[in-house]
Coordinates of N, CA and C in Angstrom, one line a residue:
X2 N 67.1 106.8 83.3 CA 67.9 106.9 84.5 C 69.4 107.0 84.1
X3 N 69.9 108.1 84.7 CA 71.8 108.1 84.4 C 72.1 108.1 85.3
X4 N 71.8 108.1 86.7 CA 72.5 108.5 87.8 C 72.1 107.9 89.1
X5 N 73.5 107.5 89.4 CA 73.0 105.7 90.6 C 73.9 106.9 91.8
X6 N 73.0 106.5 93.1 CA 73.8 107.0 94.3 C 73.4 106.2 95.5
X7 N 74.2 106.1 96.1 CA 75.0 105.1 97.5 C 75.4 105.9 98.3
X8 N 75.3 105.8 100.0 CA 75.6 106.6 100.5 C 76.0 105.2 102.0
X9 N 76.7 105.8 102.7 CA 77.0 104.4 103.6 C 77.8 105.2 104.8
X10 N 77.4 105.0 106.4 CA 78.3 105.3 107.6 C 79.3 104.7 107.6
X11 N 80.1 105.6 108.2 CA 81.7 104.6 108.6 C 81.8 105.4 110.1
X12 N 82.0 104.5 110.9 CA 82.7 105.2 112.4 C 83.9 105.3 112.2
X13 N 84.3 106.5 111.3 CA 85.4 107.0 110.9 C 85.4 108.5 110.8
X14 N 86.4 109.2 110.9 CA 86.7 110.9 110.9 C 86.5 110.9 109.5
X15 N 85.8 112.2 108.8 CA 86.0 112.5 107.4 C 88.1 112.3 106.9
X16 N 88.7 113.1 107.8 CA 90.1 113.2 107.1 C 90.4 111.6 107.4
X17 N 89.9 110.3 108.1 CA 90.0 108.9 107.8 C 90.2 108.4 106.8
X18 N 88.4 108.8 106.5 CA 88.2 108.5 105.4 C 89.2 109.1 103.7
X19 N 89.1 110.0 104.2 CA 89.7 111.0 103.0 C 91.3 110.7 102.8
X20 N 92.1 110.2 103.6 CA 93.1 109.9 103.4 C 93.2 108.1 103.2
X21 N 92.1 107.3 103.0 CA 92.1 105.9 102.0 C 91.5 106.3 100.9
X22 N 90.7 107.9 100.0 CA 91.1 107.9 99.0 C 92.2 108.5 98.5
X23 N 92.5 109.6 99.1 CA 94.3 110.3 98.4 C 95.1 109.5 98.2
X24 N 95.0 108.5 99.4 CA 96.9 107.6 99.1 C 96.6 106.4 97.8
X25 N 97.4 106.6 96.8 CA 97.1 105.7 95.8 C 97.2 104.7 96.2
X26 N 98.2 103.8 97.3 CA 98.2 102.6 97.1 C 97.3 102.3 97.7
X27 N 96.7 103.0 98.9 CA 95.2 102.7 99.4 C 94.0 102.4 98.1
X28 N 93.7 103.6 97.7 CA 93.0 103.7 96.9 C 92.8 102.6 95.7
X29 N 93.9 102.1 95.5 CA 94.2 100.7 94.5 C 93.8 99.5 95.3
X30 N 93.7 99.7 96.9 CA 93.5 98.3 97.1 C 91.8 98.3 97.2
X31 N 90.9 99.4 97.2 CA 89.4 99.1 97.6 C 88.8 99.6 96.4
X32 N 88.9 100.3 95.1 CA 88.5 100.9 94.0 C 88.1 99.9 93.6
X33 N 87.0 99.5 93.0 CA 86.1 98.8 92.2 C 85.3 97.6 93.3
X34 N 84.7 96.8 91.8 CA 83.7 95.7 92.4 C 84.5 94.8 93.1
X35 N 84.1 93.9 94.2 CA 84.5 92.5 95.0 C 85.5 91.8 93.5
X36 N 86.7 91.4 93.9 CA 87.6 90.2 93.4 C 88.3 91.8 91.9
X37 N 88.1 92.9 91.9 CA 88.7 93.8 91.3 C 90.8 94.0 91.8
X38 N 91.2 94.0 90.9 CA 92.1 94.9 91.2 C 92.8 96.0 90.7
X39 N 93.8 97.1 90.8 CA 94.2 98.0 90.4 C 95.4 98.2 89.8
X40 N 95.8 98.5 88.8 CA 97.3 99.3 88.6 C 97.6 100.1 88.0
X41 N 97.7 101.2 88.6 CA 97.8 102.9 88.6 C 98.9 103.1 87.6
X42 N 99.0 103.7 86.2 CA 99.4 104.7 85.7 C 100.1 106.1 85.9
X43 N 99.2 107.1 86.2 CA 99.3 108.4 86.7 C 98.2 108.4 87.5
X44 N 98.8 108.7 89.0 CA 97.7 109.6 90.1 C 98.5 111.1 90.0
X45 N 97.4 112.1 89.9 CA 97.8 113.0 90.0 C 96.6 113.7 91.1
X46 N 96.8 113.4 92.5 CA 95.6 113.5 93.0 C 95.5 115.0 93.4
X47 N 95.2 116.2 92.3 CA 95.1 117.7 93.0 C 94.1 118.0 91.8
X48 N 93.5 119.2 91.9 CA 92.2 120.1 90.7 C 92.9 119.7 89.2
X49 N 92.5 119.2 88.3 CA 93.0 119.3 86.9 C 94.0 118.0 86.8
X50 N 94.1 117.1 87.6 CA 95.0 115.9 87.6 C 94.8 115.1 86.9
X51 N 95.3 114.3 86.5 CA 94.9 113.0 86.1 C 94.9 112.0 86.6
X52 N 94.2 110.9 86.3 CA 94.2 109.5 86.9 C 94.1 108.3 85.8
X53 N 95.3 107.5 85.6 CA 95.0 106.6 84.8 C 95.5 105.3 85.2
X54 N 94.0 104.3 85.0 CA 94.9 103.2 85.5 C 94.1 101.9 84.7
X55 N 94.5 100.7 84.5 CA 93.3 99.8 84.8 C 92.9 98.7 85.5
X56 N 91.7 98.7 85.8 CA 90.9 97.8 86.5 C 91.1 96.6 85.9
X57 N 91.2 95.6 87.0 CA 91.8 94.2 86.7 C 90.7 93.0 87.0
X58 N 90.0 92.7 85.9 CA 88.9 91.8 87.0 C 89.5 90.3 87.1
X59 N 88.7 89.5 87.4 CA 89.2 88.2 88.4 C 89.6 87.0 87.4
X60 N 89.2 87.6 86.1 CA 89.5 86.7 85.0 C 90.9 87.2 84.6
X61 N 91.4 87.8 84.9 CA 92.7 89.5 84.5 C 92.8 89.7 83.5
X62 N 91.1 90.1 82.9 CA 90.8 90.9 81.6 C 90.9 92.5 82.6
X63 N 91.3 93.1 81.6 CA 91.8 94.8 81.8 C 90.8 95.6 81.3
X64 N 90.7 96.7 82.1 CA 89.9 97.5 81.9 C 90.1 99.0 81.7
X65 N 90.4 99.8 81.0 CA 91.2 100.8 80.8 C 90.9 102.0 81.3
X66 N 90.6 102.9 82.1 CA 90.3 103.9 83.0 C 91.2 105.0 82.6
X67 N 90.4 106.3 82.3 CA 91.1 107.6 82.6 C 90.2 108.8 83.1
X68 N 90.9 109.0 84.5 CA 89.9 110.3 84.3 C 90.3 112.1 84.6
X69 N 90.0 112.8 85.1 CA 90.9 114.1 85.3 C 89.9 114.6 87.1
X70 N 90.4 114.7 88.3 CA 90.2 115.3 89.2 C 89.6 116.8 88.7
X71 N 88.4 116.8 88.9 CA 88.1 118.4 88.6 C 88.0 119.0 89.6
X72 N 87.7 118.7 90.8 CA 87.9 119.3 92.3 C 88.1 118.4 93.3
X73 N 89.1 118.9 94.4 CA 89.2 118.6 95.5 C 89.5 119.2 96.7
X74 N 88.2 119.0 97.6 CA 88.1 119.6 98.4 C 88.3 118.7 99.9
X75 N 89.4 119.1 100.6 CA 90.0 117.9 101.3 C 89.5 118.3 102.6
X76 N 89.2 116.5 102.9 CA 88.4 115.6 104.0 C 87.1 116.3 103.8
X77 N 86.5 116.5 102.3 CA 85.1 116.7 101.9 C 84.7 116.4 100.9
X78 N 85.3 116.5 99.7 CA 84.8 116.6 98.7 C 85.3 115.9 97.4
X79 N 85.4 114.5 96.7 CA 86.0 114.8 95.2 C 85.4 115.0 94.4
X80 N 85.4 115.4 93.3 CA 84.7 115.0 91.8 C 85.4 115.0 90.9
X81 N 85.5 113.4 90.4 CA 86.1 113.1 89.1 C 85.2 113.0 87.9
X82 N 85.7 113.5 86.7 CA 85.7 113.1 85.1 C 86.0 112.0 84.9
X83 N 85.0 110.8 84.9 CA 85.2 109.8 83.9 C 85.8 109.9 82.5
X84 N 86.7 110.1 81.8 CA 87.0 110.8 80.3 C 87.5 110.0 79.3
X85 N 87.2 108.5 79.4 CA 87.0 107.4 78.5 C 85.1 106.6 78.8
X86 N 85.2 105.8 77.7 CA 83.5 105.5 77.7 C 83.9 104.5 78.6
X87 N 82.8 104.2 79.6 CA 81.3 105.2 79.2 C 82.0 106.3 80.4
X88 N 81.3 107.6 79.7 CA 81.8 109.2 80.7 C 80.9 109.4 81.4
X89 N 81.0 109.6 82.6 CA 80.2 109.8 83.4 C 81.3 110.8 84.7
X90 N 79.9 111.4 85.4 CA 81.1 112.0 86.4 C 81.1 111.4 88.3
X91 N 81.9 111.0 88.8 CA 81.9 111.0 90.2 C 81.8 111.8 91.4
X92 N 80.9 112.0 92.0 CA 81.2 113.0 93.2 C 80.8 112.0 94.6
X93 N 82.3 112.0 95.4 CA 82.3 111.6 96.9 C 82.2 112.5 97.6
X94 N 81.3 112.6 98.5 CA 81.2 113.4 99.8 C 81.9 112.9 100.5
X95 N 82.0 113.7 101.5 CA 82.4 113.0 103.4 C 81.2 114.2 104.2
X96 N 80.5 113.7 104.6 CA 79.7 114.4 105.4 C 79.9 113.8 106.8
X97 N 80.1 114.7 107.8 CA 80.3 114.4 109.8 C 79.0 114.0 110.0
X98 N 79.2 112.6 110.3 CA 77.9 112.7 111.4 C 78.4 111.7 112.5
X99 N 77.8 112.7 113.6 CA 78.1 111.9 114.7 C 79.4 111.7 114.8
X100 N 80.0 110.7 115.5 CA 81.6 110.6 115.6 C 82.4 109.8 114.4
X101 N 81.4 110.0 113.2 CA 82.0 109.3 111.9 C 81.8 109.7 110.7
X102 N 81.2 109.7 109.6 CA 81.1 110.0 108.4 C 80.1 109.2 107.2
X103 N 79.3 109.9 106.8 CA 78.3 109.6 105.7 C 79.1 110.0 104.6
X104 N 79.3 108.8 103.7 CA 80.0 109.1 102.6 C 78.6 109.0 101.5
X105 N 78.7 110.0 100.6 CA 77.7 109.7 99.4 C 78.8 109.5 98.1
X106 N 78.1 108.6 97.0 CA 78.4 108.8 96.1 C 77.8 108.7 95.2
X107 N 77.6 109.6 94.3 CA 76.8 109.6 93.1 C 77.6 110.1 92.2
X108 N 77.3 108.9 91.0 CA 77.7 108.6 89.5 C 76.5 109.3 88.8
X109 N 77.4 110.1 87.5 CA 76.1 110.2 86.7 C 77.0 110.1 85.1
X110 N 75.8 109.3 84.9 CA 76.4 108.9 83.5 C 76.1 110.3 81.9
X111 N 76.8 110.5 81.3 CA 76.0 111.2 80.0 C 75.6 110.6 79.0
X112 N 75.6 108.9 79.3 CA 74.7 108.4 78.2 C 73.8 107.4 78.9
X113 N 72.3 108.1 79.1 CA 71.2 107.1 79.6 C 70.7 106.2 79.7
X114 N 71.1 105.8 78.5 CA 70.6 104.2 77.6 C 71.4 103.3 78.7
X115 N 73.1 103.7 78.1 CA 73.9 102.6 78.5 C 73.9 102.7 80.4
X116 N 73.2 103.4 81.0 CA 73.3 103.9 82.4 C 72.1 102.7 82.9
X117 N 71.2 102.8 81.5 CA 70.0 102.3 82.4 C 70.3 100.6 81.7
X118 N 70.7 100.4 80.7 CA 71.1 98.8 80.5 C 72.0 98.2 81.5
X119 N 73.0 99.1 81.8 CA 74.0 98.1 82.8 C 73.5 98.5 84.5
X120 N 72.3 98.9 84.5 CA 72.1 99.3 86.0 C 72.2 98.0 86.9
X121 N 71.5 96.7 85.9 CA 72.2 95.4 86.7 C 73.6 95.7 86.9
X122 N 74.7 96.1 87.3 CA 76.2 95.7 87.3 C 76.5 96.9 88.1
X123 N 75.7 98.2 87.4 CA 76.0 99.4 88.0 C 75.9 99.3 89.8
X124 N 74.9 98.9 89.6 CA 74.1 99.5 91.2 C 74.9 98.4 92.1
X125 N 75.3 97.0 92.1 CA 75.9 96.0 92.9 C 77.1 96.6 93.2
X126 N 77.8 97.0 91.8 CA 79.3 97.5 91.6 C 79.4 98.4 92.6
X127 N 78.4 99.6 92.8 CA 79.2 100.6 93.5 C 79.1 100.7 94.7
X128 N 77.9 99.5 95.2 CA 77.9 99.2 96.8 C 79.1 98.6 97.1
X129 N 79.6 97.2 96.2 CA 80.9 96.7 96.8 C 81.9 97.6 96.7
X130 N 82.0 98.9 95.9 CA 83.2 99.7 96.2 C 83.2 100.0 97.7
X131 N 81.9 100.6 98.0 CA 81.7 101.0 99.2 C 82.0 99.8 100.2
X132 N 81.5 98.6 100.3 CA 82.0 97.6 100.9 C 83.6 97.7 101.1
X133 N 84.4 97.7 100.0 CA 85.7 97.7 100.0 C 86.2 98.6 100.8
X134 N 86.0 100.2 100.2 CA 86.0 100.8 101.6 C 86.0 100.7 102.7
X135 N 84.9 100.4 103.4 CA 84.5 100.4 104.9 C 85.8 98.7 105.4
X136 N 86.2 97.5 104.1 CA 87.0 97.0 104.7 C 88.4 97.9 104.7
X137 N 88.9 98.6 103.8 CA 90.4 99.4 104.1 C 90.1 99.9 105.4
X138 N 89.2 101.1 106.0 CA 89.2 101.4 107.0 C 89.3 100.2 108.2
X139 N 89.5 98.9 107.8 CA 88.8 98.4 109.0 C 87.9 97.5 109.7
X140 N 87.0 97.9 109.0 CA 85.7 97.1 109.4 C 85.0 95.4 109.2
X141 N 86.1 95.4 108.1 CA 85.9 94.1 107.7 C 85.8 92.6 108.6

C-alpha cells in the first residue's frame, strides 16, 4: 500500500475552502496532525513554486518539509511534490456538493514499504489535518 485517501464535507463554497489553503498564514495555522505547528520559509503558491517550511511538533522537535506546487487549479485543484523524504505526492480536490464542498485528499507515497510501516501515523495524521481544516473554516 502507498496511497492513503480522506475525503470530508464542509458547508463551505469550494473558493472557501480554497482560499484557507492559498493564504499562508491560514494554511500554517491547520497544516498537519492535532498539537502541530508551522513556520513557513518560502510559499510560493503558483505551478512550479516552492514551499518550504517546518513542521513543529508539540515536543518542538522540527521537521523539515520541501515541496514544489506542480499545479494549481483555483477553488479546484492542488497537487503538490513532496521533494524531501519520504516523497510522495499530494492532490486536494474541492469538489461542489450541494451548498458546500467534498474535499478529497490523496497522498501517494513512492516508497511502499515506508507507506505501509507508518500507515499507523499516516492514516490518523491526515484525518486530523482534515479536522484542522473544517476548524479554520469554522466548525470547530
Amino acid at each position: 500500500m502507498d496511497t492513503f485517501q480522506n475525503s470530508r464535507y464542509f458547508p463551505h463554497s469550494p473558493p472557501t475552502v480554497f482560499a484557507a489553503i492559498q493564504a499562508p498564514e491560514r494554511l500554517a495555522r491547520w497544516w498537519g496532525p492535532k498539537g502541530f505547528t508551522n513556520a513557513f520559509e518560502v510559499f510560493e503558491f503558483r505551478a512550479g513554486g516552492r514551499w518550504v517550511f517546518d513542521m513543529v511538533g508539540p515536543d518542538g522537535s522540527r521537521y523539515a518539509n520541501e515541496s514544489v506546487f506542480l499545479s494549481i487549479e483555483k477553488n479546484r485543484q492542488v497537487l503538490i511534490d513532496h521533494t524531501c523524504a519520504p516523497l510522495f505526492k499530494l492532490t486536494i480536490t474541492l469538489d461542489p456538493e450541494g451548498d458546500g464542498t467534498r474535499v478529497h485528499w490523496l497522498q501517494v507515497f513512492e516508497d511502499a514499504a515506508f507507506a505501509q510501516a507508518m500507515k499507523h501515523i499516516l492514516e490518523p495524521a491526515n484525518a486530523q489535518n482534515l479536522d484542522r481544516l473544517g476548524a479554520e473554516l469554522g466548525l470547530a
